[in-house]
Every structure is written in C-alpha cells, then in structure tokens.
Short mmCIF file of C-alpha atoms and ligand atoms in Angstrom, two decimals:
data_model
loop_
_atom_site.label_atom_id
_atom_site.label_comp_id
_atom_site.label_asym_id
_atom_site.label_seq_id
_atom_site.Cartn_x
_atom_site.Cartn_y
_atom_site.Cartn_z
CA UNK A 1 -24.41 -19.70 -11.94
CA UNK A 2 -22.18 -17.09 -10.34
CA UNK A 3 -19.17 -16.07 -12.30
CA UNK A 4 -15.81 -16.32 -10.60
CA UNK A 5 -13.97 -13.04 -11.17
CA UNK A 6 -10.77 -13.62 -13.10
CA UNK A 7 -7.92 -11.72 -11.58
CA UNK A 8 -5.94 -9.92 -14.28
CA UNK A 9 -2.36 -11.17 -14.29
CA UNK A 10 0.04 -8.29 -14.05
CA UNK A 11 3.08 -9.13 -16.17
CA UNK A 12 6.42 -7.75 -15.03
CA UNK A 13 8.24 -5.17 -17.18
CA UNK A 14 10.79 -7.83 -18.19
CA UNK A 15 8.10 -10.34 -19.13
CA UNK A 16 6.39 -7.80 -21.38
CA UNK A 17 9.71 -6.89 -22.99
CA UNK A 18 10.88 -10.41 -23.75
CA UNK A 19 7.41 -11.52 -24.85
CA UNK A 20 7.10 -8.65 -27.35
CA UNK A 21 10.64 -9.03 -28.64
CA UNK A 22 10.24 -12.75 -29.21
CA UNK A 23 7.01 -12.26 -31.14
CA UNK A 24 8.68 -9.84 -33.58
CA UNK A 25 9.41 -11.52 -36.94
CA UNK A 26 12.41 -10.02 -38.70
CA UNK A 27 11.74 -11.99 -41.89
CA UNK A 28 8.70 -9.75 -42.45
CA UNK A 29 8.47 -6.00 -43.13
CA UNK A 30 8.23 -3.83 -40.00
CA UNK A 31 4.66 -3.86 -38.62
CA UNK A 32 2.38 -0.80 -38.96
CA UNK A 33 1.28 -0.83 -35.33
CA UNK A 34 3.68 1.58 -33.66
CA UNK A 35 4.38 -0.47 -30.55
CA UNK A 36 4.89 -3.76 -32.43
CA UNK A 37 7.02 -1.85 -34.92
CA UNK A 38 9.39 -0.58 -32.23
CA UNK A 39 9.78 -4.04 -30.69
CA UNK A 40 10.64 -5.29 -34.18
CA UNK A 41 13.42 -2.66 -34.27
CA UNK A 42 14.62 -3.51 -30.77
CA UNK A 43 15.07 -7.08 -31.94
CA UNK A 44 16.88 -5.86 -35.05
CA UNK A 45 19.06 -3.50 -32.98
CA UNK A 46 20.03 -6.50 -30.83
CA UNK A 47 21.29 -8.33 -33.89
CA UNK A 48 23.20 -5.30 -35.17
CA UNK A 49 24.70 -4.67 -31.73
CA UNK A 50 25.67 -8.37 -31.44
CA UNK A 51 27.56 -8.17 -34.73
CA UNK A 52 29.32 -5.00 -33.69
CA UNK A 53 30.20 -6.45 -30.33
CA UNK A 54 31.69 -9.53 -32.01
CA UNK A 55 33.78 -7.33 -34.33
CA UNK A 56 35.05 -5.23 -31.44
CA UNK A 57 35.50 -8.16 -29.08
CA UNK A 58 34.04 -6.22 -26.17
CA UNK A 59 30.65 -5.18 -24.81
CA UNK A 60 29.00 -2.02 -26.19
CA UNK A 61 28.43 0.89 -23.86
CA UNK A 62 26.05 3.85 -23.68
CA UNK A 63 25.78 7.10 -21.78
CA UNK A 64 22.80 9.44 -21.56
CA UNK A 65 23.31 13.05 -20.56
CA UNK A 66 19.99 14.40 -19.28
CA UNK A 67 19.14 18.08 -18.89
CA UNK A 68 15.94 19.66 -17.58
CA UNK A 69 12.95 18.53 -15.60
CA UNK A 70 11.58 15.25 -14.22
CA UNK A 71 9.73 14.69 -17.47
CA UNK A 72 13.05 14.55 -19.29
CA UNK A 73 14.58 12.35 -16.60
CA UNK A 74 11.70 9.93 -17.09
CA UNK A 75 12.18 10.00 -20.88
CA UNK A 76 15.85 9.19 -20.38
CA UNK A 77 14.90 6.06 -18.43
CA UNK A 78 12.92 4.94 -21.47
CA UNK A 79 15.82 5.67 -23.82
CA UNK A 80 18.18 3.81 -21.48
CA UNK A 81 15.76 0.88 -21.39
CA UNK A 82 15.81 0.65 -25.17
CA UNK A 83 19.61 0.77 -25.36
CA UNK A 84 19.90 -1.85 -22.66
CA UNK A 85 17.32 -4.07 -24.40
CA UNK A 86 19.46 -3.77 -27.54
CA UNK A 87 22.47 -5.07 -25.60
CA UNK A 88 24.31 -1.91 -24.54
CA UNK A 89 25.68 -1.44 -21.01
CA UNK A 90 25.43 1.91 -19.26
CA UNK A 91 28.62 3.70 -18.16
CA UNK A 92 29.18 6.89 -16.20
CA UNK A 93 31.55 8.54 -18.65
CA UNK A 94 30.77 10.15 -22.00
CA UNK A 95 33.44 7.96 -23.57
CA UNK A 96 30.78 5.44 -24.69
CA UNK A 97 29.79 3.73 -27.94
CA UNK A 98 26.40 5.46 -27.94
CA UNK A 99 26.05 8.87 -26.32
CA UNK A 100 22.69 10.56 -26.19
CA UNK A 101 21.93 14.12 -25.07
CA UNK A 102 18.38 14.57 -23.84
CA UNK A 103 18.04 18.34 -23.89
CA UNK A 104 16.07 21.11 -22.19
CA UNK A 105 15.37 24.58 -23.58
CA UNK A 106 13.36 26.21 -20.81
CA UNK A 107 15.97 28.91 -20.25
CA UNK A 108 18.89 30.08 -22.35
CA UNK A 109 21.51 28.73 -19.93
CA UNK A 110 20.06 25.23 -20.45
CA UNK A 111 20.79 25.56 -24.20
CA UNK A 112 24.28 26.88 -23.57
CA UNK A 113 25.14 23.97 -21.29
CA UNK A 114 24.13 21.48 -23.97
CA UNK A 115 26.25 23.15 -26.65
CA UNK A 116 29.15 23.38 -24.22
CA UNK A 117 29.09 19.68 -23.39
CA UNK A 118 28.50 18.66 -26.96
CA UNK A 119 31.61 20.54 -28.07
CA UNK A 120 33.64 18.67 -25.49
CA UNK A 121 32.69 15.14 -26.55
CA UNK A 122 33.79 15.43 -30.18
CA UNK A 123 37.31 14.31 -29.25
CA UNK A 124 35.98 10.98 -27.93
CA UNK A 125 34.65 10.27 -31.39
CA UNK A 126 38.08 10.83 -32.92
CA UNK A 127 39.43 8.12 -30.60
CA UNK A 128 36.48 5.77 -31.18
CA UNK A 129 35.22 6.01 -34.78
CA UNK A 130 32.43 3.50 -34.00
CA UNK A 131 30.96 5.98 -31.54
CA UNK A 132 27.47 7.33 -32.29
CA UNK A 133 26.17 10.61 -30.91
CA UNK A 134 22.49 11.45 -30.72
CA UNK A 135 20.56 14.52 -29.52
CA UNK A 136 16.90 14.58 -28.59
CA UNK A 137 14.51 16.37 -26.28
CA UNK A 138 13.00 19.82 -26.07
CA UNK A 139 15.81 21.80 -27.73
CA UNK A 140 15.42 19.75 -30.89
CA UNK A 141 11.82 20.94 -31.29
CA UNK A 142 13.25 24.34 -32.28
CA UNK A 143 14.38 24.51 -35.90
CA UNK A 144 17.12 27.03 -35.07
CA UNK A 145 18.84 24.55 -32.75
CA UNK A 146 18.67 21.75 -35.31
CA UNK A 147 20.17 24.14 -37.90
CA UNK A 148 22.94 25.08 -35.52
CA UNK A 149 23.84 21.42 -34.97
CA UNK A 150 23.71 20.73 -38.70
CA UNK A 151 26.05 23.67 -39.26
CA UNK A 152 28.47 23.47 -36.38
CA UNK A 153 28.44 19.94 -34.96
CA UNK A 154 29.08 17.63 -37.95
CA UNK A 155 29.90 14.67 -35.69
CA UNK A 156 26.28 14.28 -34.49
CA UNK A 157 24.69 11.12 -35.98
CA UNK A 158 21.09 11.33 -34.86
CA UNK A 159 18.58 14.08 -34.06
CA UNK A 160 14.99 13.53 -32.94
CA UNK A 161 12.43 15.42 -30.88
CA UNK A 162 10.04 14.94 -27.97
CA UNK A 163 7.01 13.73 -29.96
CA UNK A 164 8.75 10.79 -31.60
CA UNK A 165 10.87 9.56 -28.71
CA UNK A 166 9.10 6.19 -28.90
CA UNK A 167 10.61 5.71 -32.37
CA UNK A 168 14.10 5.53 -30.86
CA UNK A 169 14.53 1.77 -31.55
CA UNK A 170 13.97 2.45 -35.25
CA UNK A 171 16.38 5.42 -35.24
CA UNK A 172 18.95 3.35 -33.38
CA UNK A 173 18.88 0.74 -36.17
CA UNK A 174 19.13 3.44 -38.86
CA UNK A 175 22.11 4.95 -37.10
CA UNK A 176 23.85 1.61 -36.64
CA UNK A 177 23.31 0.69 -40.29
CA UNK A 178 24.44 3.94 -41.86
CA UNK A 179 27.07 6.62 -41.41
CA UNK A 180 24.71 9.31 -42.64
CA UNK A 181 23.20 11.70 -40.13
CA UNK A 182 19.57 10.88 -39.41
CA UNK A 183 17.19 13.73 -38.49
CA UNK A 184 13.51 13.29 -37.66
CA UNK A 185 11.62 15.91 -35.65
CA UNK A 186 7.80 16.00 -35.57
CA UNK A 187 5.76 19.04 -34.67
CA UNK A 188 3.08 17.05 -32.89
CA UNK A 189 1.72 13.63 -32.09
CA UNK A 190 -1.64 12.22 -31.16
CA UNK A 191 -0.39 8.85 -30.02
CA UNK A 192 0.96 7.84 -26.65
CA UNK A 193 3.21 4.78 -26.99
CA UNK A 194 4.05 3.61 -23.50
CA UNK A 195 4.83 -0.06 -23.28
CA UNK A 196 8.43 0.14 -24.41
CA UNK A 197 11.31 -0.97 -22.23
CA UNK A 198 12.50 1.33 -19.51
CA UNK A 199 15.44 1.36 -17.22
CA UNK A 200 14.75 2.90 -13.85
CA UNK A 201 17.49 4.98 -12.34
CA UNK A 202 16.57 4.14 -8.75
CA UNK A 203 15.22 0.82 -7.48
CA UNK A 204 13.19 2.44 -4.68
CA UNK A 205 11.61 5.46 -6.37
CA UNK A 206 10.15 6.07 -9.79
CA UNK A 207 8.35 8.69 -11.84
CA UNK A 208 5.17 7.84 -13.73
CA UNK A 209 3.89 10.09 -16.51
CA UNK A 210 0.21 10.81 -16.17
CA UNK A 211 0.02 13.34 -18.98
CA UNK A 212 2.15 14.99 -21.60
CA UNK A 213 2.27 18.56 -22.88
CA UNK A 214 0.74 21.77 -21.62
CA UNK A 215 -2.17 23.99 -22.74
CA UNK A 216 -1.50 26.96 -20.49
CA UNK A 217 0.71 29.09 -22.72
CA UNK A 218 2.24 31.26 -20.03
CA UNK A 219 3.69 34.08 -22.14
CA UNK A 220 7.31 33.44 -21.10
CA UNK A 221 7.29 29.68 -21.53
CA UNK A 222 8.53 27.46 -24.36
CA UNK A 223 7.14 24.18 -22.96
CA UNK A 224 3.77 24.20 -24.82
CA UNK A 225 5.68 24.72 -28.09
CA UNK A 226 8.19 21.93 -27.54
CA UNK A 227 5.95 19.42 -25.74
CA UNK A 228 2.66 20.02 -27.54
CA UNK A 229 -0.91 19.94 -26.23
CA UNK A 230 -2.08 18.11 -23.13
CA UNK A 231 -2.55 14.38 -23.58
CA UNK A 232 -3.59 12.31 -20.57
CA UNK A 233 -2.92 8.62 -20.21
CA UNK A 234 -5.77 6.28 -19.30
CA UNK A 235 -6.23 6.00 -15.54
CA UNK A 236 -6.05 2.19 -15.50
CA UNK A 237 -2.80 2.17 -17.48
CA UNK A 238 -1.26 4.59 -15.02
CA UNK A 239 -2.44 2.55 -12.06
CA UNK A 240 -1.17 -0.70 -13.60
CA UNK A 241 2.24 0.89 -14.07
CA UNK A 242 2.20 2.03 -10.43
CA UNK A 243 1.18 -1.46 -9.23
CA UNK A 244 3.96 -3.07 -11.24
CA UNK A 245 6.47 -0.66 -9.75
CA UNK A 246 5.32 -1.37 -6.21
CA UNK A 247 5.54 -5.10 -6.90
CA UNK A 248 9.10 -4.50 -8.13
CA UNK A 249 9.98 -2.97 -4.76
CA UNK A 250 9.41 0.73 -5.47
CA UNK A 251 8.51 2.63 -2.30
CA UNK A 252 7.92 6.10 -3.67
CA UNK A 253 6.18 7.13 -6.88
CA UNK A 254 6.00 10.59 -8.39
CA UNK A 255 3.11 11.29 -10.76
CA UNK A 256 4.43 13.55 -13.50
CA UNK A 257 2.90 16.21 -15.72
CA UNK A 258 3.48 19.89 -16.51
CA UNK A 259 0.09 20.67 -15.09
CA UNK A 260 -1.21 17.65 -13.19
CA UNK A 261 -4.38 19.39 -12.00
CA UNK A 262 -5.61 19.30 -15.60
CA UNK A 263 -5.23 15.52 -15.76
CA UNK A 264 -8.11 13.82 -17.57
CA UNK A 265 -9.78 16.91 -19.06
CA UNK A 266 -8.83 15.87 -22.60
CA UNK A 267 -10.16 12.34 -22.04
CA UNK A 268 -13.69 13.74 -21.67
CA UNK A 269 -14.83 10.73 -19.64
CA UNK A 270 -14.96 12.38 -16.24
CA UNK A 271 -11.39 11.38 -15.33
CA UNK A 272 -9.78 13.88 -13.01
CA UNK A 273 -6.66 14.26 -10.92
CA UNK A 274 -8.35 13.84 -7.53
CA UNK A 275 -9.70 10.38 -8.44
CA UNK A 276 -6.42 9.28 -9.94
CA UNK A 277 -4.44 10.51 -6.95
CA UNK A 278 -6.74 8.73 -4.52
CA UNK A 279 -6.66 5.45 -6.46
CA UNK A 280 -2.86 5.59 -6.62
CA UNK A 281 -2.56 6.40 -2.91
CA UNK A 282 -4.65 3.31 -2.16
CA UNK A 283 -2.30 0.90 -3.96
CA UNK A 284 -1.25 -1.61 -1.37
CA UNK A 285 2.39 -1.31 -0.42
CA UNK A 286 2.93 2.19 -1.84
CA UNK A 287 4.66 4.02 0.97
CA UNK A 288 4.86 7.47 -0.55
CA UNK A 289 3.19 9.25 -3.43
CA UNK A 290 4.30 12.60 -4.86
CA UNK A 291 3.16 14.66 -7.80
CA UNK A 292 4.64 17.45 -9.89
CA UNK A 293 3.58 20.08 -10.98
CA UNK A 294 0.19 21.38 -9.92
CA UNK A 295 -1.01 24.64 -11.49
CA UNK A 296 -2.09 26.78 -8.54
CA UNK A 297 -5.51 27.99 -9.62
CA UNK A 298 -6.56 24.56 -10.88
CA UNK A 299 -6.20 22.98 -7.43
CA UNK A 300 -9.60 21.48 -6.67
CA UNK A 301 -10.92 21.10 -3.16
CA UNK A 302 -11.19 17.39 -3.93
CA UNK A 303 -7.42 17.15 -4.48
CA UNK A 304 -6.74 18.92 -1.19
CA UNK A 305 -9.10 16.57 0.64
CA UNK A 306 -7.56 13.47 -0.98
CA UNK A 307 -4.13 14.59 0.24
CA UNK A 308 -5.51 15.25 3.69
CA UNK A 309 -7.10 11.78 3.86
CA UNK A 310 -4.01 9.89 2.73
CA UNK A 311 -0.92 10.17 4.91
CA UNK A 312 1.15 8.40 2.24
CA UNK A 313 0.69 11.37 -0.11
CA UNK A 314 3.75 13.48 0.39
CA UNK A 315 3.45 16.54 2.62
CA UNK A 316 5.04 18.67 -0.06
CA UNK A 317 3.22 20.82 -2.56
CA UNK A 318 5.20 22.59 -5.23
CA UNK A 319 3.02 25.49 -6.35
CA UNK A 320 4.70 27.76 -8.88
CA UNK A 321 3.87 31.37 -8.03
CA UNK A 322 6.06 32.96 -10.77
CA UNK A 323 5.19 36.47 -9.55
CA UNK A 324 3.33 38.01 -6.62
CA UNK A 325 2.17 40.99 -8.66
CA UNK A 326 -1.32 40.67 -10.12
CA UNK A 327 -0.33 42.94 -13.02
CA UNK A 328 2.69 40.79 -13.90
CA UNK A 329 0.68 37.57 -13.46
CA UNK A 330 -1.82 38.92 -15.97
CA UNK A 331 0.92 39.66 -18.50
CA UNK A 332 2.34 36.20 -17.85
CA UNK A 333 -1.12 34.73 -18.62
CA UNK A 334 -1.12 33.03 -15.20
CA UNK A 335 -4.79 32.68 -14.36
CA UNK A 336 -4.79 33.86 -10.74
CA UNK A 337 -4.24 37.06 -8.77
CA UNK A 338 -1.94 37.72 -5.83
CA UNK A 339 -4.92 37.49 -3.48
CA UNK A 340 -6.19 34.25 -4.98
CA UNK A 341 -2.78 32.63 -4.56
CA UNK A 342 -2.56 33.81 -0.95
CA UNK A 343 -6.05 32.48 -0.20
CA UNK A 344 -5.17 29.10 -1.70
CA UNK A 345 -1.90 28.88 0.23
CA UNK A 346 -3.64 29.83 3.48
CA UNK A 347 -6.33 27.24 2.86
CA UNK A 348 -3.75 24.50 2.20
CA UNK A 349 -1.79 25.50 5.31
CA UNK A 350 -5.01 25.21 7.34
CA UNK A 351 -6.12 21.89 5.85
CA UNK A 352 -2.73 20.16 5.68
CA UNK A 353 -0.65 21.92 8.34
CA UNK A 354 2.40 19.68 8.02
CA UNK A 355 2.75 20.25 4.25
CA UNK A 356 5.77 22.16 2.98
CA UNK A 357 4.97 24.67 0.25
CA UNK A 358 7.63 25.35 -2.35
CA UNK A 359 7.50 27.41 -5.49
CA UNK A 360 9.10 28.76 -8.67
CA UNK A 361 9.63 32.48 -9.16
CA UNK A 362 10.69 34.44 -12.22
CA UNK A 363 12.37 37.82 -11.74
CA UNK A 364 12.88 40.36 -14.52
CA UNK A 365 9.81 39.59 -16.62
CA UNK A 366 9.11 42.34 -19.21
CA UNK A 367 7.75 45.55 -17.68
CA UNK A 368 8.30 44.25 -14.12
CA UNK A 369 8.94 47.17 -11.75
CA UNK A 370 10.58 47.15 -8.31
CA UNK A 371 7.07 47.62 -6.88
CA UNK A 372 5.98 44.38 -8.60
CA UNK A 373 8.96 42.64 -7.01
CA UNK A 374 7.80 44.05 -3.64
CA UNK A 375 4.54 42.18 -4.21
CA UNK A 376 6.46 38.96 -4.93
CA UNK A 377 8.46 39.43 -1.75
CA UNK A 378 5.25 40.10 0.17
CA UNK A 379 3.77 36.78 -1.01
CA UNK A 380 6.98 34.88 -0.19
CA UNK A 381 6.90 36.26 3.36
CA UNK A 382 3.19 35.72 3.89
CA UNK A 383 3.19 32.16 2.58
CA UNK A 384 6.56 31.45 4.19
CA UNK A 385 7.70 29.12 1.43
CA UNK A 386 9.83 26.22 2.66
CA UNK A 387 11.88 26.59 -0.51
CA UNK A 388 11.80 28.25 -3.91
CA UNK A 389 13.55 28.02 -7.23
CA UNK A 390 14.22 31.56 -8.35
CA UNK A 391 14.96 32.23 -12.01
CA UNK A 392 16.00 35.29 -13.95
CA UNK A 393 13.62 35.72 -16.88
CA UNK A 394 15.15 34.36 -20.06
CA UNK A 395 13.86 35.30 -23.52
CA UNK A 396 12.44 32.28 -25.37
CA UNK A 397 12.10 32.87 -29.09
CA UNK A 398 8.55 32.42 -30.38
CA UNK A 399 6.86 33.16 -27.04
CA UNK A 400 4.80 36.40 -26.73
CA UNK A 401 6.99 37.97 -24.01
CA UNK A 402 10.09 37.70 -26.20
CA UNK A 403 8.83 40.69 -28.24
CA UNK A 404 8.06 42.90 -25.25
CA UNK A 405 10.22 45.61 -23.76
CA UNK A 406 12.84 43.89 -21.64
CA UNK A 407 14.10 44.80 -18.17
CA UNK A 408 17.83 45.70 -18.34
CA UNK A 409 20.13 42.82 -17.26
CA UNK A 410 21.65 44.83 -14.39
CA UNK A 411 18.21 45.63 -13.00
CA UNK A 412 17.19 41.96 -13.23
CA UNK A 413 20.22 41.00 -11.15
CA UNK A 414 19.48 43.60 -8.47
CA UNK A 415 15.86 42.44 -8.12
CA UNK A 416 16.87 38.77 -8.25
CA UNK A 417 19.21 39.26 -5.28
CA UNK A 418 16.39 40.87 -3.26
CA UNK A 419 14.05 37.96 -3.94
CA UNK A 420 16.69 35.34 -3.28
CA UNK A 421 17.57 36.70 0.13
CA UNK A 422 13.92 36.64 1.24
CA UNK A 423 13.49 33.10 -0.07
CA UNK A 424 16.51 32.02 1.95
CA UNK A 425 15.11 33.78 4.98
CA UNK A 426 11.71 32.01 4.88
CA UNK A 427 13.33 28.67 4.05
CA UNK A 428 15.58 28.93 7.12
CA UNK A 429 12.72 30.00 9.36
CA UNK A 430 10.52 27.12 8.25
CA UNK A 431 13.31 24.57 8.53
CA UNK A 432 14.24 25.74 12.02
CA UNK A 433 10.71 24.97 13.23
CA UNK A 434 11.38 21.24 12.79
CA UNK A 435 14.36 21.14 15.16
CA UNK A 436 14.26 18.05 17.38
CA UNK A 437 11.28 16.44 15.57
CA UNK A 438 11.30 12.74 14.63
CA UNK A 439 9.95 12.14 11.12
CA UNK A 440 9.85 9.32 8.57
CA UNK A 441 12.58 9.48 5.97
CA UNK A 442 13.40 7.39 2.91
CA UNK A 443 17.14 6.81 2.66
CA UNK A 444 18.15 7.72 -0.90
CA UNK A 445 21.91 7.66 -1.25
CA UNK A 446 25.35 7.81 0.28
CA UNK A 447 26.23 11.39 1.14
CA UNK A 448 28.47 12.77 -1.60
CA UNK A 449 30.68 14.67 0.87
CA UNK A 450 30.85 12.14 3.70
CA UNK A 451 30.78 8.40 2.87
CA UNK A 452 29.97 7.64 6.52
CA UNK A 453 26.58 9.32 6.05
CA UNK A 454 23.44 8.65 4.03
CA UNK A 455 20.78 11.12 2.93
CA UNK A 456 17.13 10.74 3.88
CA UNK A 457 14.27 12.56 2.20
CA UNK A 458 11.31 13.38 4.42
CA UNK A 459 7.72 13.46 3.22
CA UNK A 460 7.95 17.27 3.12
CA UNK A 461 10.91 16.90 0.72
CA UNK A 462 13.52 18.08 3.21
CA UNK A 463 16.89 16.30 3.21
CA UNK A 464 18.49 15.00 6.40
CA UNK A 465 22.03 13.60 6.50
CA UNK A 466 22.45 10.80 9.03
CA UNK A 467 25.23 8.36 9.92
CA UNK A 468 24.67 5.15 7.98
CA UNK A 469 25.69 2.88 5.13
CA UNK A 470 24.55 1.57 1.75
CA UNK A 471 22.44 -1.21 3.30
CA UNK A 472 19.96 1.47 4.43
CA UNK A 473 19.26 2.79 0.92
CA UNK A 474 15.65 2.38 -0.20
CA UNK A 475 14.35 1.87 3.36
CA UNK A 476 12.28 4.07 5.65
CA UNK A 477 13.62 5.11 9.05
CA UNK A 478 12.45 7.27 11.88
CA UNK A 479 14.80 10.22 11.60
CA UNK A 480 15.58 12.67 14.38
CA UNK A 481 16.33 16.20 13.17
CA UNK A 482 19.24 17.42 15.27
CA UNK A 483 21.06 20.26 13.59
CA UNK A 484 19.49 22.69 11.15
CA UNK A 485 21.80 23.96 8.41
CA UNK A 486 19.62 26.32 6.41
CA UNK A 487 17.20 24.13 4.50
CA UNK A 488 18.63 20.74 5.37
CA UNK A 489 19.44 18.93 8.61
CA UNK A 490 21.97 16.66 10.19
CA UNK A 491 20.29 14.01 12.28
CA UNK A 492 20.12 10.39 13.25
CA UNK A 493 18.24 7.34 11.98
CA UNK A 494 16.56 5.83 15.02
CA UNK A 495 14.79 2.73 13.74
CA UNK A 496 13.49 1.27 10.53
CA UNK A 497 9.79 1.82 9.95
N1 SAH B 501 4.69 23.46 -15.54
C1 SAH B 501 5.36 24.06 -14.49
C2 SAH B 501 6.72 24.62 -14.79
C3 SAH B 501 7.58 24.12 -15.87
S1 SAH B 501 9.03 25.01 -16.25
C4 SAH B 501 4.50 25.17 -13.99
O1 SAH B 501 3.69 25.74 -14.64
O2 SAH B 501 4.69 25.54 -12.89
C5 SAH B 501 9.80 25.20 -14.66
C6 SAH B 501 9.98 26.62 -14.24
O3 SAH B 501 10.88 27.28 -15.11
C7 SAH B 501 8.73 27.49 -14.27
O4 SAH B 501 7.93 27.32 -13.17
C8 SAH B 501 9.29 28.88 -14.35
O5 SAH B 501 9.50 29.42 -13.08
C9 SAH B 501 10.64 28.67 -15.03
N2 SAH B 501 10.64 29.23 -16.38
C10 SAH B 501 9.91 28.83 -17.44
N3 SAH B 501 10.16 29.61 -18.50
C11 SAH B 501 11.09 30.53 -18.11
C12 SAH B 501 11.75 31.60 -18.75
N4 SAH B 501 11.51 31.92 -20.03
N5 SAH B 501 12.65 32.31 -18.03
C13 SAH B 501 12.90 32.02 -16.75
N6 SAH B 501 12.30 31.01 -16.09
C14 SAH B 501 11.40 30.27 -16.75
FE1 SF4 B 502 5.08 26.54 -18.98
FE2 SF4 B 502 2.98 27.67 -17.89
FE3 SF4 B 502 2.75 25.27 -19.01
FE4 SF4 B 502 4.09 25.53 -16.75
S1 SF4 B 502 1.89 25.92 -17.05
S2 SF4 B 502 4.72 24.40 -18.55
S3 SF4 B 502 5.04 27.52 -16.98
S4 SF4 B 502 3.19 27.18 -20.06
FE1 F3S B 503 13.09 21.64 -20.06
FE2 F3S B 503 11.54 20.36 -21.69
FE3 F3S B 503 11.31 19.97 -19.10
S1 F3S B 503 12.15 22.47 -21.89
S2 F3S B 503 11.93 21.92 -18.25
S3 F3S B 503 13.06 19.48 -20.32
S4 F3S B 503 9.67 19.96 -20.59
#
C-alpha cells in the first residue's frame, strides 16, 4: 500500500497564539517548560491588564523605544507582540502606560541617547502614577549601566537583558503586581524560545532571526559580550516562519544574524548558510530576500552562486570592511587582509554585476596612522562602495582595544572627514550610473517631506521617491530613475509588477 503524504498544516501566528493561551491553566502553578510558562504569564497578564483597564475606564497603551540594529528591531516586535497579546494598544508617544526602552551599546553615543531619553520621560510618570517603565537590550548586559540606572533613575520598574527577553510575559506580570523594581539579567542562555507572539512593524516586509550572538570577538566590539555565543535556529523552523510570513502577505524577508555566513556551524549537522538561503529563496511567493550581516572572509562560493541563481535574492551585499589596512585589520582581529577583501569584492562584482556593495568603516582605531587611513581610502575607491556607514572608534569597556593607546579625538575627526568625503564620492558615482534605468521597487512608505510622494526601495537597496499614494505601499512597481540626488533618486512608478 502506498502511503499518502500528509501535508503539514501551517498554523497562522494568531492561531498559535490563541491556542497556546487557551491551553494555559491559571489554577495550576506556572509550567516548567519555558514556552508554556510564558503563555501562562501572557494569560495572567491579560487578566491583570483587564482589571487595570476596568479601574481606569480606558484602554491601556504601550510604547517601545528601540535603539540599535535590525536584531534589536526584531526583538522589539516580539516585545510589542507580548504587550498586545496582554491587551495593550501601541501609541506613538512615550506618554503610555507601559514604556519599554530596548537599548544598544555598540558605541558610546548609543548609550548617551538612551540616558538622555530616559531622563526626559520621568515627568510622564509623575502625571500617570500607573505608568510602568522598563529597560532591556544590550546596554543592560553591562553591570555598570544597570548600576547607573539603579542609582540615578529610581522611576524605572523593570530591567532585563538580551538572553532572557523571552521571559518578558513573566516580568510583565511581576511588574503589574508589584511596585518594587524588578531586575533580572542573565549572562548567557542555551535555549532559543521562539514561538511567542510578535507584532510586525510592517505588513509587507519582515526580519527573521536565523542565529543569535557572535563568536568573532573583533577587538573593538561589545556585541559578543552582550549577545553571547553563536546559536543557530533549526533550518526548518526558520523556513516555516518565512512561509507563514509569505502566506500573511509579506513580500520581502530579511534573514538576520551578526554573522550570517557562520549559520549552522554550531548545529553540527551540516547546516550552512548557502543551503538555507537557497531554500528560503525558493519559497513560493517570496518576492525579495535579503540578509544581514555577512562576515567578509566567511563568504563561501556556494553563497555567491546561490545569489547569482536566484534573482529574488536582493542585489545588495553589506560587507563590513572596518579598515583597509592589513595591520589594523590584524589588530581588530578581522580575519582577512586588504588584498583578500579586494579579491572577494572583485569576484562578487564579476559574478553578480548588478549587486550594490555597501560597508561599515571604523576610523580612529588604536594605533591607526594616516597611512592606514590611506589604505582604507584606497579600498573604498577600488571597490567603489555604493554606500558606507562610517563610524569614529568608540571605546567599549571590557573589549581588548579599550586598553590600547588611543588616537587623539582631534586626529580621529580629521581622518573621519577624509574617509567620509571619499565614501560620498564613490556613492555618488555609483548612483549616477543608474540614471534613466527602469528597475523593480517595493513601495515602502509615504515620503516624510512630501505627502504627494512615496518611497520605493530597489533590490540594490537604493531609495527612489516617486509620485504616488498610500494605496501603493507594499506593492512592486517598475520604477524609472530620473534624477540622481547623491545616493537616492527621484523617479516615476510606471506599472505594477
Ligand atoms: N556583525 C556586524 C556588525 C555589527 S555592529 C559585522 O561584523 O559586520 C555594526 C557596526 O558598528 C560594525 O560593523 C562596526 O563598523 C561598528 N562598530 C562596532 N563596534 C564599534 C566601536 N567600538 N566603535 C565604533 N564603531 C563600532
Ligand atoms: Fe562585532 Fe565583529 Fe561580531 Fe560583527 S563580527 S558583531 S563587529 S565581534
Ligand atoms: Fe547594538 Fe546590540 Fe545590535 S549593541 S548594534 S543593538 S546587537
């Protein structure tokens, strides 16, 4: 007898949520299993929020202030999903019943912005004594920041870190039930708890985590300390999440990880990024697939060939160079030389000629000389980056480079200006080459400066502002690039595609 294959039913995000919440039994103690436990607390939070809402005679509101990278943005969607599942409504202003700061600590100015904003919201709490304020994310993984909040920001109700974000439903209940500050920061975690609610910011595009943490330990970088070691999700779980998103109407997915080329290594079952990328690209109905961030020297030929084979994989590769000087790269513990980076970039340009290459650059790393910066500038010119984020080196306590001899601030600024002007030059040159071309663009939003225009993002990540209205958002159009303005264009949407 031949067996009829049973097609796995893919439940929607809402179905999973309501199913898990309804199976939680609040007459029992909280379950041990972490996922079941958090659904138990979501159900409990709903009850607590209902009571509060009845007392206040109005709906409860929340606001999440997100700092940092796409990984944090994705985490904030999960936090928002939990608050919404508990019965809170999102509002734009910080004058909400539950305000959460999801923080970043990659550079000092990120920390300063968080403290600045935090100081400013204390007055809302004076007006609304029911208000709860929480802080989470990368900054909270550093004891000194937690101490500073304990000392100087007495109005904060809840502090947790990156490793225990999935416990938020439980913390939410604790915070609603007590006026005491609740602090719980872990220094690591083995578990990946994924199937909690989440509230996507955009209906047409979404980020999907493929791995957490980083093992690279670049000597300037705090991320491995605040996000822990690399942990990859199972390929099938990732693909199921992507399929669900596509079924929900998502057109563009971004696969997220600090170092996506290392995907699967820790699983030790042969999983690798090239296979995952290909399987995701082949999901029916997925119009565009992006990924962030690939570590340059870990780019396999297989990944390059998968991109080449699949036109729905975005023609944009963000490859952080950091420095063009082999000596500086060595001190940074980046595992490639200037020449190796140039060879890789040339190879990618040859294999995928329509791909835009963008990068991150740090200026003012310890011991960096003007001659080292010349090397960086040389690489920028030779690769002709379509765009680059340029950062002044910022000391991160606990990282090796923090103890090294520092470049004087004035010198950093001088060198930074040199790099920036070359980056702008290559970006303009590359953008100008596209003048008059017609390319596919996904309309993302109404133009902030001109409500008669909408903004399209091309596969190569370039933005084009075109006349249009809200009905076009989330759709693909053929876009004509008419007028180059540095690294973006004004153009026209010709027809939907
Ligand atoms: N995982 C990614 C980058 C994550 S952090 C990668 O390896 O490419 C994003 C960027 O912040 C980095 O690429 C780097 O350019 C910058 N950055 C990280 N630490 C920094 C520091 N201490 N000072 C200045 N810039 C830093
Ligand atoms: Fe930081 Fe380097 Fe890891 Fe990127 S690869 S997150 S720069 S340690
Ligand atoms: Fe910042 Fe944490 Fe991302 S430090 S850059 S939010 S991983």
